[in-house]
Coordinates of C-alpha atoms in Angstrom, one line a residue:
X1 CA -28.0 9.7 76.3
X2 CA -28.1 10.3 80.4
X3 CA -26.9 13.9 79.5
X4 CA -28.8 14.6 76.2
X5 CA -32.2 16.7 77.1
X6 CA -29.9 19.3 79.1
X7 CA -27.3 19.3 75.8
X8 CA -30.8 19.5 73.8
X9 CA -31.9 22.4 75.6
X10 CA -28.7 24.0 76.1
X11 CA -27.9 24.2 72.2
X12 CA -31.8 25.8 72.1
X13 CA -30.9 28.5 74.4
X14 CA -27.4 29.4 72.6
X15 CA -29.1 29.2 69.7
X16 CA -26.2 26.8 68.5
X17 CA -27.7 25.2 65.6
X18 CA -24.2 23.2 64.5
X19 CA -24.6 21.7 68.2
X20 CA -27.5 21.0 67.8
X21 CA -26.9 19.5 64.1
X22 CA -24.6 17.3 65.6
X23 CA -26.4 16.2 68.5
X24 CA -28.8 14.6 66.2
X25 CA -26.5 13.0 64.3
X26 CA -25.5 11.0 66.8
X27 CA -28.0 10.6 68.9
X28 CA -31.8 10.4 66.8
X29 CA -32.2 6.9 66.3
X30 CA -31.9 6.3 69.9
X31 CA -34.8 9.1 70.8
X32 CA -38.1 7.8 71.3
X33 CA -40.9 8.9 73.4
X34 CA -41.1 11.7 75.6
X35 CA -37.1 12.8 74.4
X36 CA -38.4 12.5 70.7
X37 CA -41.0 14.8 71.9
X38 CA -38.5 16.8 73.6
X39 CA -36.0 17.5 70.5
X40 CA -39.0 17.9 68.3
X41 CA -40.0 21.5 70.8
X42 CA -36.0 22.4 70.1
X43 CA -36.4 21.9 66.1
X44 CA -39.5 23.4 65.9
X45 CA -37.5 26.8 66.9
X46 CA -35.3 26.2 64.9
X47 CA -35.3 29.3 62.4
X48 CA -36.0 28.5 58.5
X49 CA -33.2 30.3 57.1
X50 CA -30.5 27.4 59.1
X51 CA -33.2 24.9 58.6
X52 CA -32.6 25.4 54.7
X53 CA -28.5 26.0 55.3
X54 CA -28.6 22.5 57.2
X55 CA -30.8 20.2 55.4
X56 CA -29.7 17.4 58.6
X57 CA -31.7 19.1 61.2
X58 CA -34.7 18.7 58.5
X59 CA -34.3 15.1 58.3
X60 CA -33.8 15.2 61.8
X61 CA -36.9 16.8 62.0
X62 CA -39.5 14.2 60.2
X63 CA -37.6 11.7 62.6
X64 CA -38.6 13.2 65.8
X65 CA -41.8 13.8 64.5
X66 CA -42.6 10.2 63.9
X67 CA -40.4 9.1 66.5
X68 CA -42.6 11.5 69.4
X69 CA -46.2 10.5 67.0
X70 CA -46.0 7.3 66.4
X71 CA -47.2 4.5 68.8
X72 CA -46.4 1.4 66.8
X73 CA -43.3 0.7 66.9
X74 CA -44.0 -1.7 63.8
X75 CA -45.5 0.5 61.4
X76 CA -42.9 2.7 59.6
X77 CA -44.6 3.2 56.5
X78 CA -45.3 7.1 57.1
X79 CA -42.2 8.1 58.4
X80 CA -39.5 6.4 55.6
X81 CA -42.1 7.9 53.0
X82 CA -42.1 11.3 54.3
X83 CA -37.8 10.7 54.9
X84 CA -37.4 9.0 51.4
X85 CA -39.4 12.4 49.8
X86 CA -37.3 14.8 51.4
X87 CA -34.3 13.2 51.0
X88 CA -35.3 13.5 47.2
X89 CA -36.2 17.3 46.9
X90 CA -32.8 17.8 49.1
X91 CA -30.7 15.6 46.7
X92 CA -32.0 17.3 43.8
X93 CA -30.3 20.7 45.1
X94 CA -27.1 18.8 46.0
X95 CA -24.2 19.2 43.9
X96 CA -22.5 15.7 45.2
X97 CA -19.1 17.1 43.6
X98 CA -19.0 20.0 45.0
X99 CA -20.8 19.4 48.7
X100 CA -18.2 19.9 51.2
X101 CA -19.5 18.7 54.3
X102 CA -19.2 14.8 54.8
X103 CA -21.9 14.8 57.1
X104 CA -24.3 15.9 54.5
X105 CA -23.0 14.3 51.7
X106 CA -24.0 10.8 53.7
X107 CA -27.1 11.7 55.3
X108 CA -28.4 13.1 52.2
X109 CA -27.5 11.0 50.1
X110 CA -28.3 7.4 51.5
X111 CA -31.8 8.9 52.1
X112 CA -32.1 9.2 48.7
X113 CA -30.7 6.2 47.6
X114 CA -33.4 4.6 49.5
X115 CA -36.1 6.8 47.9
X116 CA -34.4 5.5 45.0
X117 CA -34.6 1.8 45.7
X118 CA -38.2 2.2 46.8
X119 CA -38.9 3.1 43.5
X120 CA -37.3 0.1 42.0
X121 CA -34.1 2.1 40.7
X122 CA -31.4 -0.5 42.1
X123 CA -29.1 0.6 39.4
X124 CA -29.7 4.2 39.6
X125 CA -29.1 3.9 43.6
X126 CA -26.0 2.1 43.3
X127 CA -24.7 4.9 41.0
X128 CA -25.5 7.5 43.1
X129 CA -23.7 5.2 46.2
X130 CA -20.6 4.8 44.4
X131 CA -20.5 8.4 43.1
X132 CA -21.2 9.1 47.0
X133 CA -18.1 7.1 48.1
X134 CA -15.7 8.8 45.5
X135 CA -16.8 11.9 46.9
X136 CA -16.1 10.7 50.7
X137 CA -13.0 9.8 49.8
X138 CA -11.8 12.9 48.8
X139 CA -13.6 14.6 51.3
X140 CA -12.3 12.0 54.5
X141 CA -8.6 13.5 54.7
X142 CA -9.2 16.8 54.8
X143 CA -8.4 18.8 57.8
X144 CA -11.8 20.5 58.9
X145 CA -14.0 18.3 57.5
X146 CA -17.1 17.0 59.7
X147 CA -17.1 13.6 60.6
X148 CA -19.9 11.6 59.0
X149 CA -22.5 10.6 61.8
X150 CA -22.5 6.6 61.5
X151 CA -19.3 5.5 60.0
X152 CA -20.2 2.5 57.6
X153 CA -23.4 3.6 57.0
X154 CA -23.2 4.4 53.2
X155 CA -21.7 1.0 52.5
X156 CA -24.1 -0.5 54.7
X157 CA -26.7 1.0 52.3
X158 CA -24.6 0.1 48.7
X159 CA -24.7 -3.6 50.9
X160 CA -28.5 -3.2 50.2
X161 CA -29.0 -2.3 47.2
X162 CA -26.7 -5.1 45.8
X163 CA -28.4 -8.0 48.1
X164 CA -31.4 -6.3 46.5
X165 CA -29.9 -6.2 43.0
X166 CA -29.0 -10.2 43.6
X167 CA -25.6 -9.3 43.7
X168 CA -25.1 -11.0 47.0
X169 CA -20.8 -11.0 46.9
X170 CA -20.7 -7.5 46.0
X171 CA -23.6 -7.6 49.0
X172 CA -21.1 -9.2 51.4
X173 CA -18.1 -7.3 50.9
X174 CA -20.0 -3.7 51.2
X175 CA -21.6 -5.3 54.7
X176 CA -17.9 -6.4 55.9
X177 CA -17.1 -2.5 55.0
X178 CA -19.9 -1.6 57.0
X179 CA -19.5 -3.6 59.9
X180 CA -15.6 -2.9 60.2
X181 CA -16.4 1.0 59.6
X182 CA -19.4 0.8 62.1
X183 CA -17.2 -1.3 65.1
X184 CA -14.4 1.7 65.3
X185 CA -16.3 3.8 67.9
X186 CA -19.5 2.7 70.2
X187 CA -21.7 4.9 69.4
X188 CA -22.0 3.4 65.9
X189 CA -24.3 0.5 67.0
X190 CA -27.5 1.2 64.8
X191 CA -25.0 0.0 61.7
X192 CA -22.8 -2.8 62.6
X193 CA -25.6 -4.4 63.7
X194 CA -28.0 -3.8 60.8
X195 CA -24.9 -5.1 58.9
X196 CA -24.4 -8.3 61.2
X197 CA -28.4 -8.5 60.9
X198 CA -27.9 -8.3 56.8
X199 CA -25.1 -10.7 56.8
X200 CA -26.5 -13.2 58.3
X201 CA -29.8 -13.1 56.4
X202 CA -27.3 -13.5 53.5
X203 CA -26.1 -16.4 54.9
X204 CA -29.2 -17.7 55.9
X205 CA -30.7 -17.4 52.6
X206 CA -27.5 -19.3 50.7
X207 CA -27.5 -22.0 53.1
X208 CA -24.2 -21.2 54.9
X209 CA -25.6 -21.8 58.8
X210 CA -22.2 -21.5 60.6
X211 CA -21.4 -18.0 58.9
X212 CA -25.0 -17.1 59.7
X213 CA -24.7 -18.1 63.1
X214 CA -21.1 -16.6 63.5
X215 CA -22.7 -13.2 62.1
X216 CA -26.2 -13.6 64.6
X217 CA -23.4 -14.1 67.5
X218 CA -22.0 -10.8 66.5
X219 CA -25.5 -9.4 66.4
X220 CA -26.7 -9.8 69.1
X221 CA -23.9 -8.7 70.7
X222 CA -24.9 -5.1 70.4
X223 CA -27.9 -3.3 71.3
X224 CA -30.4 -1.2 69.6
X225 CA -30.6 2.0 69.6
X226 CA -34.1 2.2 70.3
X227 CA -37.1 -0.2 70.2
X228 CA -38.7 2.0 67.7
X229 CA -35.4 1.2 65.3
X230 CA -35.1 -2.4 66.2
X231 CA -37.2 -4.7 63.8
X232 CA -36.1 -2.2 61.0
X233 CA -32.3 -3.2 61.6
X234 CA -32.5 -6.9 62.9
X235 CA -35.1 -8.9 60.6
X236 CA -32.3 -9.5 58.5
X237 CA -31.0 -11.3 61.8
X238 CA -34.7 -13.1 62.3
X239 CA -34.9 -14.1 58.8
X240 CA -31.2 -16.0 58.7
X241 CA -32.5 -17.9 62.0
X242 CA -35.7 -18.5 60.4
X243 CA -33.7 -20.4 57.7
X244 CA -31.7 -22.1 60.5
X245 CA -34.9 -23.7 62.2
X246 CA -36.1 -24.8 58.9
X247 CA -32.7 -27.0 57.9
X248 CA -33.0 -28.4 61.0
X249 CA -37.3 -29.1 60.3
X250 CA -38.1 -27.0 63.4
X251 CA -41.1 -25.8 63.1
X252 CA -42.0 -24.6 66.4
X253 CA -39.0 -21.6 65.9
X254 CA -39.4 -21.2 62.2
X255 CA -43.1 -20.4 63.1
X256 CA -41.6 -17.7 65.9
X257 CA -39.5 -15.7 63.6
X258 CA -42.2 -15.9 60.2
X259 CA -44.3 -14.3 62.9
X260 CA -42.1 -11.5 63.9
X261 CA -40.6 -11.2 60.1
X262 CA -44.2 -11.7 58.4
X263 CA -45.5 -13.1 55.5
X264 CA -43.6 -10.9 52.9
X265 CA -46.5 -8.8 52.4
X266 CA -45.1 -6.1 54.4
X267 CA -43.6 -3.0 53.2
X268 CA -39.9 -4.0 54.3
X269 CA -36.9 -3.2 51.7
X270 CA -35.5 -7.0 52.8
X271 CA -39.5 -8.5 51.8
X272 CA -37.8 -10.6 49.2
X273 CA -36.0 -12.4 52.2
X274 CA -39.1 -12.8 53.9
X275 CA -41.0 -14.0 51.1
X276 CA -38.2 -16.3 50.1
X277 CA -38.6 -18.1 53.4
X278 CA -42.1 -17.9 53.3
X279 CA -42.3 -19.7 50.5
X280 CA -39.8 -22.7 51.9
X281 CA -41.9 -22.9 54.7
X282 CA -45.3 -23.4 52.9
X283 CA -43.1 -26.0 50.4
X284 CA -41.7 -28.1 53.6
X285 CA -43.7 -27.9 56.2
X286 CA -47.1 -26.0 55.3
X287 CA -49.5 -26.3 52.1
X288 CA -48.1 -25.8 48.8
X289 CA -51.3 -25.1 47.0
X290 CA -51.8 -22.2 49.7
X291 CA -48.5 -20.8 49.6
X292 CA -49.2 -21.0 46.0
X293 CA -51.9 -19.1 46.2
X294 CA -50.1 -16.6 48.6
X295 CA -47.4 -16.0 45.7
X296 CA -49.9 -13.8 44.1
X297 CA -51.2 -12.0 47.0
X298 CA -47.2 -11.0 47.7
X299 CA -47.1 -9.8 43.9
X300 CA -50.2 -7.3 44.4
X301 CA -48.4 -6.3 48.0
X302 CA -45.2 -4.6 46.1
X303 CA -44.9 -2.1 42.7
X304 CA -44.6 -4.1 39.7
X305 CA -40.9 -2.5 39.4
X306 CA -40.0 -4.0 42.7
X307 CA -41.1 -7.5 41.8
X308 CA -40.1 -8.1 38.4
X309 CA -35.8 -7.6 39.0
X310 CA -33.2 -9.3 41.0
X311 CA -33.3 -10.8 44.4
X312 CA -37.5 -10.6 44.1
X313 CA -37.9 -11.7 40.2
X314 CA -35.5 -14.5 41.2
X315 CA -37.5 -15.9 44.6
X316 CA -40.9 -15.5 42.8
X317 CA -40.2 -17.8 40.1
X318 CA -37.9 -20.5 42.0
X319 CA -40.8 -20.5 44.6
X320 CA -43.4 -20.5 42.2
X321 CA -41.6 -23.3 40.1
X322 CA -40.9 -25.7 43.3
X323 CA -44.8 -24.9 44.5
X324 CA -46.4 -26.5 41.5
X325 CA -43.5 -29.5 41.2
X326 CA -44.9 -30.2 45.0
X327 CA -48.7 -29.5 43.5
X328 CA -48.1 -32.0 40.5
X329 CA -48.2 -29.1 37.8
X330 CA -44.7 -30.4 36.4
X331 CA -45.6 -29.6 32.7
X332 CA -46.4 -25.7 33.9
X333 CA -43.1 -26.0 36.1
X334 CA -40.8 -27.0 33.6
X335 CA -42.3 -24.1 31.2
X336 CA -41.7 -22.0 33.6
X337 CA -38.2 -22.7 34.0
X338 CA -37.5 -22.5 30.2
X339 CA -39.0 -19.4 29.9
X340 CA -36.2 -17.8 32.3
X341 CA -33.5 -19.3 31.0
X342 CA -33.2 -23.3 32.7
X343 CA -29.6 -22.7 32.3
X344 CA -29.7 -20.3 35.4
X345 CA -28.1 -21.5 38.4
X346 CA -30.8 -20.4 40.8
X347 CA -33.3 -22.7 39.1
X348 CA -31.2 -25.9 38.5
X349 CA -32.3 -27.8 41.5
X350 CA -36.1 -27.8 40.9
X351 CA -35.3 -28.9 36.8
X352 CA -33.2 -31.7 38.1
X353 CA -35.5 -32.7 40.2
X354 CA -38.5 -32.6 37.6
X355 CA -35.8 -34.5 35.5
X356 CA -35.8 -37.1 38.1
X357 CA -39.5 -37.4 38.9
X358 CA -40.0 -37.6 35.3
X359 CA -37.5 -41.0 35.6
X360 CA -34.6 -38.8 33.4
X361 CA -32.2 -40.3 35.2
X362 CA -28.9 -39.2 32.8
X363 CA -30.1 -35.7 32.8
X364 CA -30.4 -35.5 36.5
X365 CA -26.8 -36.5 36.3
X366 CA -25.3 -34.2 33.6
X367 CA -27.2 -31.4 35.6
X368 CA -25.3 -32.2 38.7
X369 CA -22.1 -32.5 37.2
X370 CA -22.3 -29.0 36.1
X371 CA -23.4 -27.2 38.8
X372 CA -23.1 -29.0 42.0
X373 CA -19.8 -26.8 43.0
X374 CA -20.3 -24.0 40.6
X375 CA -19.7 -20.4 42.6
X376 CA -23.0 -19.7 42.4
X377 CA -24.8 -22.2 43.2
X378 CA -26.0 -21.9 47.1
X379 CA -25.1 -24.6 49.5
X380 CA -28.1 -25.5 50.1
X381 CA -29.4 -26.2 47.0
X382 CA -25.5 -28.3 46.5
X383 CA -27.0 -30.4 49.2
X384 CA -29.9 -31.4 47.8
X385 CA -28.1 -31.5 44.1
X386 CA -26.1 -34.3 45.7
X387 CA -28.6 -36.2 46.6
X388 CA -30.4 -35.9 43.7
X389 CA -27.3 -37.0 41.5
X390 CA -26.6 -40.1 44.1
X391 CA -30.5 -40.9 43.2
X392 CA -30.0 -41.1 40.0
X393 CA -26.9 -43.3 39.9
X394 CA -29.0 -45.9 41.8
X395 CA -31.9 -46.0 39.5
X396 CA -29.3 -46.5 36.6
X397 CA -27.9 -49.6 38.8
X398 CA -24.5 -47.8 39.6
X399 CA -24.0 -47.9 43.3
X400 CA -20.3 -47.2 42.7
X401 CA -21.1 -43.6 41.4
X402 CA -24.0 -43.0 43.9
X403 CA -21.1 -43.5 46.5
X404 CA -18.7 -41.1 44.7
X405 CA -21.8 -38.7 45.1
X406 CA -22.4 -39.1 48.7
X407 CA -18.5 -38.8 49.5
X408 CA -18.6 -34.9 49.7
X409 CA -21.7 -34.9 51.4
X410 CA -20.3 -34.1 54.7
X411 CA -19.0 -30.4 53.1
X412 CA -21.9 -29.3 53.0
X413 CA -24.2 -30.4 55.7
X414 CA -23.9 -31.0 59.2
X415 CA -25.8 -33.9 61.4
X416 CA -28.4 -31.7 62.6
X417 CA -29.3 -30.9 58.9
X418 CA -33.0 -32.1 57.7
X419 CA -34.1 -30.7 55.1
X420 CA -32.1 -31.5 52.2
X421 CA -33.1 -35.8 53.2
X422 CA -36.9 -34.7 54.1
X423 CA -37.3 -33.2 50.1
X424 CA -36.3 -36.9 49.2
X425 CA -39.2 -39.4 48.7
X426 CA -39.0 -42.1 51.8
X427 CA -38.0 -44.7 49.3
X428 CA -35.1 -42.7 48.3
X429 CA -34.5 -41.6 51.2
X430 CA -33.8 -45.4 53.0
X431 CA -31.7 -46.5 49.4
X432 CA -29.4 -43.8 50.6
X433 CA -29.1 -44.8 54.1
X434 CA -28.7 -48.1 53.1
X435 CA -25.8 -47.5 50.3
X436 CA -23.8 -45.2 52.7
X437 CA -23.8 -43.6 56.4
X438 CA -25.3 -40.4 56.4
X439 CA -24.6 -38.4 59.8
X440 CA -28.2 -37.8 61.4
X441 CA -28.3 -36.5 64.8
X442 CA -30.9 -38.3 67.0
X443 CA -33.5 -34.8 67.3
X444 CA -32.7 -34.7 63.4
X445 CA -33.8 -38.2 62.9
X446 CA -37.0 -37.7 64.9
X447 CA -38.2 -34.8 62.9
X448 CA -37.3 -36.5 59.5
X449 CA -39.3 -38.9 60.6
X450 CA -42.0 -37.2 61.3
X451 CA -41.3 -35.2 57.8
X452 CA -44.4 -35.5 55.2
X453 CA -43.1 -36.0 51.7
X454 CA -42.9 -32.9 50.0
X455 CA -42.9 -33.8 46.2
X456 CA -44.8 -36.6 44.1
X457 CA -43.1 -39.9 43.7
X458 CA -43.5 -39.4 39.5
X459 CA -44.5 -37.1 37.1
X460 CA -45.6 -37.0 33.9
X461 CA -43.8 -34.2 31.7
X462 CA -45.1 -33.0 28.4
X463 CA -42.3 -31.2 26.1
X464 CA -43.1 -30.7 22.8
X465 CA -40.4 -28.9 20.6
X466 CA -40.5 -25.3 19.1
X467 CA -41.9 -25.5 15.8
X468 CA -45.0 -27.7 17.8
X469 CA -45.2 -25.2 20.3
X470 CA -46.0 -22.9 17.0
X471 CA -48.1 -24.3 15.6
X472 CA -50.2 -24.8 18.7
X473 CA -50.3 -21.2 19.2
X474 CA -50.9 -20.6 15.8
X475 CA -53.9 -22.9 16.3
X476 CA -55.2 -21.4 20.0
X477 CA -55.2 -18.2 17.7
X478 CA -57.2 -19.0 15.5
X479 CA -55.9 -19.8 12.4
X480 CA -56.4 -22.7 10.3
X481 CA -54.4 -25.6 9.0
X482 CA -53.7 -23.7 5.8
X483 CA -53.4 -20.5 7.3
X484 CA -51.1 -21.5 9.5
X485 CA -49.2 -23.4 6.9
X486 CA -49.4 -20.2 4.8
X487 CA -47.9 -18.3 8.0
X488 CA -44.9 -20.4 8.8
X489 CA -44.2 -21.0 5.2
X490 CA -44.2 -24.8 5.4
X491 CA -46.7 -27.4 3.3
X492 CA -50.0 -28.5 5.0
X493 CA -48.8 -31.6 5.6
X494 CA -45.7 -30.6 7.6
X495 CA -48.4 -28.3 10.1
X496 CA -50.5 -31.8 10.4
X497 CA -47.5 -33.8 10.8
X498 CA -46.4 -31.3 14.1
X499 CA -50.1 -31.8 15.0
X500 CA -50.5 -34.9 15.0
X501 CA -47.2 -35.7 17.5
X502 CA -48.1 -32.6 19.7
X503 CA -52.0 -34.7 19.8
X504 CA -49.9 -38.2 20.6
X505 CA -48.1 -36.0 23.2
X506 CA -51.2 -34.5 24.5
X507 CA -53.4 -37.9 24.6
X508 CA -55.9 -35.5 22.4
X509 CA -57.8 -36.4 19.6
X510 CA -58.7 -33.5 18.1
X511 CA -58.0 -29.8 18.0
X512 CA -59.9 -28.6 21.1
X513 CA -59.2 -31.2 22.9
X514 CA -55.6 -30.5 22.3
X515 CA -56.0 -27.1 23.4
X516 CA -57.9 -27.9 26.1
X517 CA -55.3 -30.2 27.3
X518 CA -52.3 -27.8 26.8
X519 CA -54.4 -24.9 29.1
X520 CA -54.8 -27.8 31.8
X521 CA -50.7 -29.1 31.7
X522 CA -49.0 -25.2 31.0
X523 CA -48.4 -25.9 28.1
X524 CA -50.3 -22.7 26.8

């Protein structure tokens, strides 16, 4: 870096645009302030025909312009918007199958991938990533082909795409590839920093604290190329640190991480992971009602194309369900679970909790037996599921089953972890402590003693049969009993029988009362 200004000036003096291109490839993420302004001045001297022939210089110009003129390192939207627009235009003119420059293939191709992700076109972005990977593999062994500016950058971007698609196994594999490629040479610390931060983020999100800490340690071993890009490259690590703090119920540390990462409304690609942490903070340590309202703000802060699929859709639905349970809206929560597929692994924990709070202990045991050790169940959910299963067994008078449920808890929980215990009612928690030895560090015990109850002690679920739900919906649409019977091709008496049943379940005595209660409870 110390020799970079002179090297840039020399390339300009000699009009050696290939050398300038190579310098930009290597150092563009590191330039800021006066050096960025100097590089921008030199790039402005490149003839238009050379810029058109060297698309990497065009991308470098955009990066240098914003590095020289942008005072707020945390505000990257103008830069990213121009970067993605340019990448899309350049990729439209690039024939991947015929592109002979490996550096151009990766630099332009990944810019186009990022643009596709910003539009919510995750499948298209991954398809493009696969085509780029195939062509890169064809070019890599050929003599005379320029090297990739940042080894591992393509795998890194594909890993981010898979993260947003809710395909964590593939994401982890790609991030690991990116890390391995990037650590071959010291100049590629940006990719290594980003990959290790995002690996920590995934493991923290899924409740694997040891693996998250391992990757956080590696992340901290790399210096950021510049202050300007450090936030984007390391925010995944901040999210992982936040989950670690939440698991330990360390509210001060968590608040510090959220201050850095934001509240999920910032235009970050990893915003769903921030949103998951923010929602969990509100559920366990904050105000669930306020956090429930914040979900609406999150939805308005990002385009529908981003919030209605992949990781974002699951995070928002899961948070909504859990916050509804915490605020006593159990029937509404159950309806959301059923609409989203109650068998989905990411909703089985709130589904089991609902059944426990409703006194359906056999149902809890069945859910827990099926999902506690399923490969798609997060480790954080597995911890809580084992506790719920033990509590259900205790309520059924089966202490032996409860002890068997607690036996494997040490495999998924460490003594400093508090969250899984804090999510239980104080009475259930005490019953478990009396039943079995659950290791708890002194600091963890202090924080647990200060934890407030998260969920109601009991809920009352109103569940209608499919036919009852249909009849209720038709009545809500304004049909008479006779019209409902004709539409459903059943007798009037059958409709009246269905009505009598859901009147009883809703605690209603008239059609108007039933409809009002249905809306209050979330049945409609």
